[in-house]
Coordinates of C-alpha atoms and ligand atoms in Angstrom, one line a residue:
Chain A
X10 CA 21.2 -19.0 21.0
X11 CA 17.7 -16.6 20.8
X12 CA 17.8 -14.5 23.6
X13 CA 14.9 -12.7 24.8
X14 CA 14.9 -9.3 25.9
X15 CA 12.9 -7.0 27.6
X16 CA 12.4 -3.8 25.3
X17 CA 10.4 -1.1 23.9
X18 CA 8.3 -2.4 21.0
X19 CA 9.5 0.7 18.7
X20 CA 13.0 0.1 19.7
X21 CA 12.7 -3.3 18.8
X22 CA 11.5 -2.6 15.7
X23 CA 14.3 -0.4 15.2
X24 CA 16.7 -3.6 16.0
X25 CA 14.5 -6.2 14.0
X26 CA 15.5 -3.4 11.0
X27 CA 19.2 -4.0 12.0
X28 CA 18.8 -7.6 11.4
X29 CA 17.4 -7.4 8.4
X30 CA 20.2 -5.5 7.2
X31 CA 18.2 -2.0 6.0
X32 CA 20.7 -0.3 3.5
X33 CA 18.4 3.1 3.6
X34 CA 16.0 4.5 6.2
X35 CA 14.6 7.7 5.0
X36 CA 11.9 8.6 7.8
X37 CA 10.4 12.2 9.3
X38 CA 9.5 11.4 13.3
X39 CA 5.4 11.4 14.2
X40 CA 4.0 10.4 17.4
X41 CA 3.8 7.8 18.5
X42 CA 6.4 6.2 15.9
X43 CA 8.8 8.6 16.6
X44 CA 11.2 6.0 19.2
X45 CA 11.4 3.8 16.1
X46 CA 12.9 5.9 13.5
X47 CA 15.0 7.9 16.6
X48 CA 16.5 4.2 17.7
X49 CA 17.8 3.9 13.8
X50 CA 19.1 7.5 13.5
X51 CA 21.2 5.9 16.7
X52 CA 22.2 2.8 15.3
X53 CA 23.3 4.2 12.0
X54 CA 25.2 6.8 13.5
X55 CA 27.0 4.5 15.9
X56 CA 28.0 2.6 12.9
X57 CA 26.0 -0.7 14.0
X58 CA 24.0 -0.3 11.6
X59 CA 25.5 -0.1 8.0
X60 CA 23.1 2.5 6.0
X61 CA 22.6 5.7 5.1
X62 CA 19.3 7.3 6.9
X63 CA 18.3 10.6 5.1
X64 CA 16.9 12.9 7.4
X65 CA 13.9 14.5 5.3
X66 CA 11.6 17.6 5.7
X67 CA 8.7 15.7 6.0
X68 CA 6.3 12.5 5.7
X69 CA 5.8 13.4 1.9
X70 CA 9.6 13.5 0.9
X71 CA 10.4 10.8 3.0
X72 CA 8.5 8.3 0.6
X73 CA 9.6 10.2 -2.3
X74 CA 13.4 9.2 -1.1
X75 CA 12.0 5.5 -0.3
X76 CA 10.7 5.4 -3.6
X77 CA 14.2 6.1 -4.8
X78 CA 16.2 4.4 -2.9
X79 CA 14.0 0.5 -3.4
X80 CA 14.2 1.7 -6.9
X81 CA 18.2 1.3 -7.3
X82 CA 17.7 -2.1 -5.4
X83 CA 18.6 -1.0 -1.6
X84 CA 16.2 -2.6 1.4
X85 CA 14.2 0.1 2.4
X86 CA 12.3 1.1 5.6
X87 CA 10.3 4.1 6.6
X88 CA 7.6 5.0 9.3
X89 CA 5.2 6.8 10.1
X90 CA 1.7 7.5 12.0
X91 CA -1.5 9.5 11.4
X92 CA -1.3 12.7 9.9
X93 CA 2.2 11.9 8.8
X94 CA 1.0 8.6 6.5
X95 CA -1.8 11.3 5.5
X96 CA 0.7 13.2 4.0
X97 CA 2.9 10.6 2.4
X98 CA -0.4 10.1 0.7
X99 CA -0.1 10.7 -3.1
X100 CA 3.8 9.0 -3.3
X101 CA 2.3 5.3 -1.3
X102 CA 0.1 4.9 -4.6
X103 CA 3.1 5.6 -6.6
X104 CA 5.5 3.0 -4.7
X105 CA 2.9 0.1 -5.3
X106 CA 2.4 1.1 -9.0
X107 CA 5.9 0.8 -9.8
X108 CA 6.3 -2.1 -7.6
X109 CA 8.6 -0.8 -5.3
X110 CA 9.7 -3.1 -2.4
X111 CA 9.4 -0.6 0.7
X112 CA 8.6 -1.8 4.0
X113 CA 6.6 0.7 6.8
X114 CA 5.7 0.3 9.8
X115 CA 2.7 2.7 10.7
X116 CA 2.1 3.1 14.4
X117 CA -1.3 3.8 13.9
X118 CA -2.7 7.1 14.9
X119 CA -6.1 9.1 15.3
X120 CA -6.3 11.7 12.4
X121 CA -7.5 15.6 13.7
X122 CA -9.1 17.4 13.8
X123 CA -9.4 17.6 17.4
X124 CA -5.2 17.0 17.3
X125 CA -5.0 13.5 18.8
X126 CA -1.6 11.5 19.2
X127 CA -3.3 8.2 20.4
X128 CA -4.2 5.0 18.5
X129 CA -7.0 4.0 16.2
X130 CA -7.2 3.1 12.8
X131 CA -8.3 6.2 10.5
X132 CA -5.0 6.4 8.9
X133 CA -4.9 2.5 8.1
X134 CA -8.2 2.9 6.9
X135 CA -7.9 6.0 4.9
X136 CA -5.1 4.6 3.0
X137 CA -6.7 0.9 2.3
X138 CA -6.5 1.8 -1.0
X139 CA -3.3 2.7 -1.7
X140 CA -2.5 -1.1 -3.3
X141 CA 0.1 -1.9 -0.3
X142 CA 0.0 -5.1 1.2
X143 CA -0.8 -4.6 4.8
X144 CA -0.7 -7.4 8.1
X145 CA -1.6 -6.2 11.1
X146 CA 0.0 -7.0 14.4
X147 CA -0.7 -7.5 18.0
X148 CA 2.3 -7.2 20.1
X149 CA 5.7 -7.2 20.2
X150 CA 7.0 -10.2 18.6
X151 CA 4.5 -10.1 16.1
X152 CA 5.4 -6.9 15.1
X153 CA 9.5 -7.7 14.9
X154 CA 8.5 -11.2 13.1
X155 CA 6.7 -9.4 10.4
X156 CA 8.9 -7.0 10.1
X157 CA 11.7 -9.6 8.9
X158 CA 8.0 -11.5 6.6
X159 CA 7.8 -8.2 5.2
X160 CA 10.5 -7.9 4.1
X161 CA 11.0 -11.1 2.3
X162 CA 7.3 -10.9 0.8
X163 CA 8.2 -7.3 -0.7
X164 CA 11.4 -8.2 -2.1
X165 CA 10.2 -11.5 -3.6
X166 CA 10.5 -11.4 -7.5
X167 CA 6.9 -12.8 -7.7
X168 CA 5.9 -9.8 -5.3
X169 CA 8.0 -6.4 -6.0
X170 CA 5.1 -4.8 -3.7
X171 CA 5.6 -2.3 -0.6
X172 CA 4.4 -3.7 2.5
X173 CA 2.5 -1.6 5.7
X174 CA 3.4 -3.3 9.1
X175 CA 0.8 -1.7 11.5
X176 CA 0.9 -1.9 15.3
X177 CA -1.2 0.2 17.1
X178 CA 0.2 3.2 18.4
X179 CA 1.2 3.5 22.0
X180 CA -1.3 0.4 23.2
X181 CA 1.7 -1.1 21.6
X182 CA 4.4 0.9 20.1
X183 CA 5.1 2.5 23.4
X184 CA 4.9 -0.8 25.5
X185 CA 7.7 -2.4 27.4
X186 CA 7.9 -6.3 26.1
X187 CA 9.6 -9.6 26.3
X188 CA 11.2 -9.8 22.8
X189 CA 13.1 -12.8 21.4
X190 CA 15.7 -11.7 19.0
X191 CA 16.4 -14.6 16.9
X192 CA 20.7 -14.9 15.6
X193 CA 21.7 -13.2 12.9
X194 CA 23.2 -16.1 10.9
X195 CA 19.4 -17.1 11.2
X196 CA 17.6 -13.8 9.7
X197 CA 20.3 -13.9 7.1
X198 CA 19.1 -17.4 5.6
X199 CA 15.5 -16.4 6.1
X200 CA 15.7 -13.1 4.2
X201 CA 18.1 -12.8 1.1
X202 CA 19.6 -10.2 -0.3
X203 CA 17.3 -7.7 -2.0
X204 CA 17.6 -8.7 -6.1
X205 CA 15.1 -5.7 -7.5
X206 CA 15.0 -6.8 -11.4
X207 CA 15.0 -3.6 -13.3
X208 CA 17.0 -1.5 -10.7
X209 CA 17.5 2.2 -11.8
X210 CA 21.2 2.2 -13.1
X211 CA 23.2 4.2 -15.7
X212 CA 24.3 1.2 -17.8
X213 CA 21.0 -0.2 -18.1
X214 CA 18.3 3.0 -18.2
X215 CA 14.8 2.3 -17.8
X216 CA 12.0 5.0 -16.6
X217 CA 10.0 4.7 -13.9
X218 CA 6.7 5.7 -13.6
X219 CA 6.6 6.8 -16.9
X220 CA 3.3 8.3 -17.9
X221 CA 0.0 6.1 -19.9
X222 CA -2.5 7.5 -22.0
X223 CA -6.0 5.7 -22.0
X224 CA -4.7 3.1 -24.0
X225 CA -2.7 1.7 -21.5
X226 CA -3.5 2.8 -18.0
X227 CA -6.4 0.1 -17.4
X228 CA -3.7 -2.7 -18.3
X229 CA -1.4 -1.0 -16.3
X230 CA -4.0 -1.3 -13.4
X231 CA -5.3 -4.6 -13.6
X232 CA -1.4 -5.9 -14.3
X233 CA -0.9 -4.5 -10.1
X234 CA -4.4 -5.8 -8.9
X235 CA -3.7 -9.2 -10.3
X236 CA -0.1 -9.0 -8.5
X237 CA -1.1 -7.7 -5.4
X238 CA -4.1 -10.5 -4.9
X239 CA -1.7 -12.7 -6.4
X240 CA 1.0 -12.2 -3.7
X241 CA -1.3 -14.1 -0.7
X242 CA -0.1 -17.5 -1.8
X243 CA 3.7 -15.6 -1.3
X244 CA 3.0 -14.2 1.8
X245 CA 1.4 -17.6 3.2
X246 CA 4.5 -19.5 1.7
X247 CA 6.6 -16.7 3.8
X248 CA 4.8 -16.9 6.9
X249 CA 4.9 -20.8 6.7
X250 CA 9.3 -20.7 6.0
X251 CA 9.2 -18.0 9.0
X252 CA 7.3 -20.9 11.4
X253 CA 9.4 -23.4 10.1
X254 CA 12.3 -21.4 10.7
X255 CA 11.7 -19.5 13.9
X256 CA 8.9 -21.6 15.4
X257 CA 5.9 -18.9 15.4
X258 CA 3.3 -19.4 13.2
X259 CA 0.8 -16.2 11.1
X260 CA -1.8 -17.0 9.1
X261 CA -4.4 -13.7 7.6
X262 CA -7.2 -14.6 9.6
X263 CA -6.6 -15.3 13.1
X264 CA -8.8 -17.3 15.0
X265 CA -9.4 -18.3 18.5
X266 CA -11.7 -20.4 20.3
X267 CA -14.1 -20.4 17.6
X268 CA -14.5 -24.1 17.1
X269 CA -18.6 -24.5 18.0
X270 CA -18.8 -20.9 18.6
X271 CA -21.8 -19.5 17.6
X272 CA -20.7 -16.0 18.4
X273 CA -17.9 -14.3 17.1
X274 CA -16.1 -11.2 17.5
X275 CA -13.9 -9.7 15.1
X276 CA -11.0 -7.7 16.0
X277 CA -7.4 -6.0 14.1
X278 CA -4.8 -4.9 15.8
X279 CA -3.8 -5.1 19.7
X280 CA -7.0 -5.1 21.4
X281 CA -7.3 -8.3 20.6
X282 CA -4.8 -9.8 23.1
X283 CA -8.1 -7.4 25.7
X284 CA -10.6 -9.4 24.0
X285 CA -9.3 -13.0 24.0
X286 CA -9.4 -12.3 27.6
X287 CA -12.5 -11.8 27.2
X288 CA -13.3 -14.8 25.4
X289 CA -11.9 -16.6 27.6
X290 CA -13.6 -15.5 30.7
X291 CA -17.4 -16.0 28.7
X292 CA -15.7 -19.8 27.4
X293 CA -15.5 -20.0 31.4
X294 CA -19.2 -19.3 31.6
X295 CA -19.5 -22.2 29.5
X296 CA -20.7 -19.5 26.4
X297 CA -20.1 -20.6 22.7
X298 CA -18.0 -17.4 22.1
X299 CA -14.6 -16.8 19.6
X300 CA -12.9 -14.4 18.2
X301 CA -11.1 -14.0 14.9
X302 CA -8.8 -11.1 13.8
X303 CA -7.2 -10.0 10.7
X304 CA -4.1 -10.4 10.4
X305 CA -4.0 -9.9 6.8
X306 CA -5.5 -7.1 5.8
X307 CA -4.4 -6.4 2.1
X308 CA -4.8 -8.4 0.1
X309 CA -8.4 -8.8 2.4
X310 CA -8.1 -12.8 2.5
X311 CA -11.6 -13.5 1.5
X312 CA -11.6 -17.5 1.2
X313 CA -9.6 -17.7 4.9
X314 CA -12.8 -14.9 6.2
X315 CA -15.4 -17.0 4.6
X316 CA -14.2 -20.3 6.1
X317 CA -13.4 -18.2 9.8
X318 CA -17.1 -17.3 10.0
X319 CA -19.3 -19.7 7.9
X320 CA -20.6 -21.6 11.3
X321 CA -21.2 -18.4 13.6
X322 CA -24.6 -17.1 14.1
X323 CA -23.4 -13.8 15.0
X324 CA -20.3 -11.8 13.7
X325 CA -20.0 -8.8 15.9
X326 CA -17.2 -6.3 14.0
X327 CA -15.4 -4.1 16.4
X328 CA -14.0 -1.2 14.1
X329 CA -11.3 1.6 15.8
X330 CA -12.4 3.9 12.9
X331 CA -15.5 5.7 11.5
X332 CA -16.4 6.4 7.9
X333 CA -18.3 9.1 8.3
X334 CA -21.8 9.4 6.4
X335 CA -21.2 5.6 5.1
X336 CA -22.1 2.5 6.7
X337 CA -20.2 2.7 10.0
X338 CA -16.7 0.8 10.4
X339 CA -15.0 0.3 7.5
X340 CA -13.9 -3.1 8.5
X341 CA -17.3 -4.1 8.8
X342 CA -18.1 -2.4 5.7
X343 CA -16.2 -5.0 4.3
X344 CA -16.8 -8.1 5.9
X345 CA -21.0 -7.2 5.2
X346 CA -19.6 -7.0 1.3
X347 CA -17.3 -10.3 1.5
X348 CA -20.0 -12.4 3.0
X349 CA -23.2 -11.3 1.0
X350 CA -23.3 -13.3 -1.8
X351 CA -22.5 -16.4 0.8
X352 CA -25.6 -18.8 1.4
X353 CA -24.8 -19.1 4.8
X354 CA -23.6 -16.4 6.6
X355 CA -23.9 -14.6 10.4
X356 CA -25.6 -12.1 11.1
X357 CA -23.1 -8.7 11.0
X358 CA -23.4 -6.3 14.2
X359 CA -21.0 -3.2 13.5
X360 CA -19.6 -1.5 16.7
X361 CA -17.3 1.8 16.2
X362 CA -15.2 1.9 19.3
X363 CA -11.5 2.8 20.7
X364 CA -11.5 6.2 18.6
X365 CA -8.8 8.8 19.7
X366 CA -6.8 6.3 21.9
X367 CA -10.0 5.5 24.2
X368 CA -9.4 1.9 25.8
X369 CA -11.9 -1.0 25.8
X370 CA -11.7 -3.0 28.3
X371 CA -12.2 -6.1 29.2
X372 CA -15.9 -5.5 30.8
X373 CA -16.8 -2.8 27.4
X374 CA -15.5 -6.1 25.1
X375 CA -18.3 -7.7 27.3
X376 CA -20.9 -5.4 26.9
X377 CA -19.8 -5.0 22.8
X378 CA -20.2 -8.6 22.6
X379 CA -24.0 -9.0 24.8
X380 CA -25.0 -5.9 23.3
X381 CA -24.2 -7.5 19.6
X382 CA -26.0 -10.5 20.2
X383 CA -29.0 -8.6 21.3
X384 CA -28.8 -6.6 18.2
X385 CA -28.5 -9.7 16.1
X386 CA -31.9 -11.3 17.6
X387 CA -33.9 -7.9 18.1
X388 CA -32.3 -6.0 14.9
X389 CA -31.4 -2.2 15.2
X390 CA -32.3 1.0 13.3
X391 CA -29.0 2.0 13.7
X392 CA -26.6 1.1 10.7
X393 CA -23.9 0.4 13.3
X394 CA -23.7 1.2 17.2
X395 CA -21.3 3.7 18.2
X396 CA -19.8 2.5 21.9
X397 CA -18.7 4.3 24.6
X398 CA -19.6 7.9 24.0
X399 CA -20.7 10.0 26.8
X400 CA -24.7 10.8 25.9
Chain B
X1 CA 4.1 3.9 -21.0
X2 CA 4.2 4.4 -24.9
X3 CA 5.0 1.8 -27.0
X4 CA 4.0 0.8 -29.4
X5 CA 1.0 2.2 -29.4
X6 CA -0.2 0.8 -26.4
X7 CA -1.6 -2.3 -27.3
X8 CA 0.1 -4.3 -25.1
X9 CA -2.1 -6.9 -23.4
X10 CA -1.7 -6.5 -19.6
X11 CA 0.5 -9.3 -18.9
X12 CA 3.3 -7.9 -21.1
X13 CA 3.9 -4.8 -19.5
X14 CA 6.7 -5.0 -17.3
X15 CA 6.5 -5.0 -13.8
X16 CA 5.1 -1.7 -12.8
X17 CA 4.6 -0.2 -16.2
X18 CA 8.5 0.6 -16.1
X19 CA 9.7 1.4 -19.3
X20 CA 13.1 -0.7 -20.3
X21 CA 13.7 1.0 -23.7
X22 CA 15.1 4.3 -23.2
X23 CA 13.7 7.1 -25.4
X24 CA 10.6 5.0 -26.8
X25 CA 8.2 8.0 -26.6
X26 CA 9.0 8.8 -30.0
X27 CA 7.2 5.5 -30.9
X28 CA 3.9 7.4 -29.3
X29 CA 1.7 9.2 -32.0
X30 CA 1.1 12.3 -30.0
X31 CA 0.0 14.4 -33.2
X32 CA -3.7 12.2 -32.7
X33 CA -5.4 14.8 -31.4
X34 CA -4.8 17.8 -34.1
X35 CA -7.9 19.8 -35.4
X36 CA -5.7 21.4 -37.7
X37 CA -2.8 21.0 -40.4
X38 CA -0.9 22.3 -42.4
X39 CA -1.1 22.9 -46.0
X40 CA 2.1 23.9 -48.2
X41 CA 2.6 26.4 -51.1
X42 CA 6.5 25.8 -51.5
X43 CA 6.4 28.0 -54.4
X44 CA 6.9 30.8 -52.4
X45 CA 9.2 29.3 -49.6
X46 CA 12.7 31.1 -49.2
X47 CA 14.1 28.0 -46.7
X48 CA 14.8 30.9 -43.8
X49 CA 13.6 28.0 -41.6
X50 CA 12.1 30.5 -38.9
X51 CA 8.9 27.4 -38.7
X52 CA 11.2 25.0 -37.7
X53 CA 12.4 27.4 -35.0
X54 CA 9.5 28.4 -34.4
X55 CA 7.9 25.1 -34.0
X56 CA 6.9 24.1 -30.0
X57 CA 7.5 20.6 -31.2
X58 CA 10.4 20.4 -33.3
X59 CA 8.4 18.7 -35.9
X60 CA 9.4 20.5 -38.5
X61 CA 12.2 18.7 -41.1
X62 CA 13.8 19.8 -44.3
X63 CA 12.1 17.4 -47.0
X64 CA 13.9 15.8 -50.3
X65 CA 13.4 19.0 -51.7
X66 CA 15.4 21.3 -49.0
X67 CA 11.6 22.4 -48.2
X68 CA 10.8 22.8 -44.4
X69 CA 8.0 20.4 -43.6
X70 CA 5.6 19.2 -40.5
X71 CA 6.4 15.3 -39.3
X72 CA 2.2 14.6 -38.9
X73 CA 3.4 12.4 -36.5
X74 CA 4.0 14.7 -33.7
X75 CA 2.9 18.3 -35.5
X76 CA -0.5 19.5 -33.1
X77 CA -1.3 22.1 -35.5
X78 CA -1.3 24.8 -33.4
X79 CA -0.6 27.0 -36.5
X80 CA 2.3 28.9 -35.0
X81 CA 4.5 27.8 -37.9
X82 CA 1.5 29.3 -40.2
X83 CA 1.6 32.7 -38.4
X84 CA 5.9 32.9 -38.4
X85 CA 6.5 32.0 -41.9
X86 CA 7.3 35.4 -43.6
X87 CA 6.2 34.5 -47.0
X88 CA 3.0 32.9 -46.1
X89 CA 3.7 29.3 -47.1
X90 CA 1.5 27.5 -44.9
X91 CA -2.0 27.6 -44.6
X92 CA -4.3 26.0 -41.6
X93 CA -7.2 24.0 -42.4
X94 CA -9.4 21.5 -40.8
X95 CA -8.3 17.9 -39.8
X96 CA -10.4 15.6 -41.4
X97 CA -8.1 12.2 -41.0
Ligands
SF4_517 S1 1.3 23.5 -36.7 FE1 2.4 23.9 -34.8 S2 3.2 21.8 -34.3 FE2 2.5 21.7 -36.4 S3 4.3 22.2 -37.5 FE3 3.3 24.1 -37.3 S4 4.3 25.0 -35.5 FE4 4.8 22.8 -35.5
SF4_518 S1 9.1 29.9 -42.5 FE1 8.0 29.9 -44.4 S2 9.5 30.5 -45.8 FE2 10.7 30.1 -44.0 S3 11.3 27.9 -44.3 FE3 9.4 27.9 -43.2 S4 7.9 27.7 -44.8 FE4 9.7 28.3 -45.8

């Protein structure tokens, strides 16, 4: 029997790691993931939860003790937000490298300065290159299904990668839901025990992030780009089991109502449930409108983009962070760089929007998405439109 | 990584560069980048073995002979052994390998 609950989407995080089984949480507490890491401190220490959580000085260490811990082979889990991922910086580079099967979940978070605890995606976006694999989610059961996917895509032999599982912070980590827990009998089969290959032991020593001269650092770089592109077709194998298995289905490129849409807006994260609202009133209007998200955001799924978009006129990009002096959002930035070589190809409107925890509603995804097309007939001087600030 | 010599293509390293042999950085020539080395005049050597205690990189061995001589290997000639040795065995001079 599934039974669905009504719960706190951090707390339910903190109960889809109990199903999985975590041996080791090592996690510092950040708003707004702070109710995630406090509901495992609970559960370990009322013994429903068998594993040790390691209460550490801060953001930095507690990677450093992930790192350690998914290198002797225990399921590890960790979270954090904003400035806190900021700091854990330098060690998430280190955990791909040496392929360590961690799993996160990063409630994201505005960086300062001006101190801001609310959502947007500068601290996805400043660590994009970090050589994690990284899904974004958009509510609650997303979230708690990809926590149990990421876990089975880190710890998959043909994987060995840490994995981000981002949820927007507050919008959605501090939301009340309708969760549905699946049994445990049934997360069991889904996710196996954790077999890391070459796990740290005394009998059998091997050294970890050893150090490479010239002559072996570029192998040693392209060996963890191959694997992490390589590890979509494992993740899409996962998320295929997982729909077999528990009846919802993920793919890395989200897409509604976009058959015959000539319009399209592009969305991560949990605004989107705001704009398919949207779409939905416009499709009422009888307007050719969709919208497609990713879901996927390391490895960046370029053949599932390509395919999402190749009919639209317009692609209007709706980014919740700002690269400052550079071309605008960095989403976009990246869509305008996957799609240029393409013969055919929309049209790419940027909007920067939703900084700092500021909502957009339903009627500013309207105005985003008229304003886009207008800027995708009439062109703009502007290398991407800012929306929403007070003039 | 250091072994052997680094000339592993990409696909043989082992997942995340991990090193499974313990101890294989003695396989990795780190005396490369020497613009010195040593030169011996055993003649006037009196084995007190002060270079090889001396020496920052233990490089120093006895040979055949009992003499007390740099492993080219690993020695960086940084001349210290030249500059201990109280009966002015060993002489510096330019790297030319
Ligand atoms: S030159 Fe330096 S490294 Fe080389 S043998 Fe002498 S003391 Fe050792
Ligand atoms: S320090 Fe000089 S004399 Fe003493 S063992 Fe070394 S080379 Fe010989």
């Amino acid at each position: 029997m599934v039974k669905k609950v009504g719960m706190e989407v951090s707390v339910a995080i903190g109960e889809a790691v109990k199903l999985a089984n975590a041996d080791v949480i090592a996690a510092y507490p950040i708003t707004p993931q702070t109710h995630i890491v406090e509901h495992l401190a609970e559960l370990v220490a009322d013994g429903e939860l068998d594993a040790a959580y390691i209460p550490v000085e801060s953001e930095h260490s507690a990677m450093s003790a992930c790192l350690g811990s998914a290198a002797v082979g225990a399921r590890t889990f960790t979270a954090t937000a904003g400035q806190g991922l900021e700091l854990m910086h330098e060690v998430l580079y280190v955990a791909s490298a040496m392929r360590l099967p961690v799993v996160m979940a990063v409630a994201n978070r505005a960086l300062s300065s001006p101190l801001s605890v609310w959502g947007d995606h500068s601290d996805v976006m400043a660590v994009r290159d970090t050589g994690w694999i990284q899904l974004f989610t958009e509510n609650g059961q997303e979230v708690v299904d990809n926590v149990f996917c990421a876990f089975r895509i880190a710890e998959d032999r043909r994987v060995l990668l840490p994995v981000m599982v981002h949820l927007d912070g507050f919008h959605l980590s501090h939301v009340i839901e309708p969760i549905v827990f699946p049994e445990q009998s049934v997360v069991d089969k889904f996710l196996p025990p954790n077999k890391y290959p070459l796990p740290l032991h005394p009998d059998k020593p091997v050294t970890m992030g050893d150090f490479a001269p010239p002559i072996t650092y570029p192998e040693a770089k392209w060996a963890q780009e191959v694997n992490l592109r390589a590890s979509k077709e494992i993740i899409l194998q996962t998320w295929q089991e997982f729909g077999k298995a528990f009846g919802r289905h993920y793919s890395p490129v989200e897409s509604y109502k976009t058959e015959d849409a000539k319009v399209l807006l592009l969305t991560m994260g949990s605004f989107s449930e705001t704009a398919m609202t949207v779409i939905d009133k416009l499709r009422g209007e009888g307007r050719k409108v969709g919208l497609v998200r990713f879901r996927l955001w390391r490895p960046f799924p370029f053949e599932e983009f390509r395919q999402a978009v190749k009919d639209a006129e317009t692609l209007i990009v709706v980014d919740r962070a700002l690269s400052f002096g550079g071309p605008g959002g960095p989403v976009c930035s990246e869509v305008r760089s996957a799609l240029y070589g393409e013969a055919k190809k929309p049209k790419v409107v940027s909007f920067v929007a939703g900084l700092g925890g500021r909502d957009i509603t339903q009627a500013g995804f309207e105005t985003i998405i008229n304003k886009g097309i207008e800027i995708s007939q009439k062109g703009s001087q502007n290398e991407f439109e800012i929306f929403g600030v007070r003039d | 990584m250091t072994k052997p010599e680094g000339e592993l293509p990409w696909k043989d390293l082992e997942i995340g560069a991990i090193v499974t042999e313990p101890g294989n950085a003695a396989q990795y020539k780190t005396g490369d980048w020497r613009s010195q080395r040593t030169t011996y005049d055993f003649a006037k050597c009196i084995k007190c073995a002060l270079c090889q205690i001396f020496c920052p990189e233990g490089c120093i061995h006895q040979n055949a002979d009992g003499y007390f001589e740099a492993d080219m290997f690993y020695c960086k000639g940084c001349g210290i052994c030249a500059r201990e040795c109280p009966t002015g065995v060993i002489t510096m001079v330019e790297e030319e390998e």
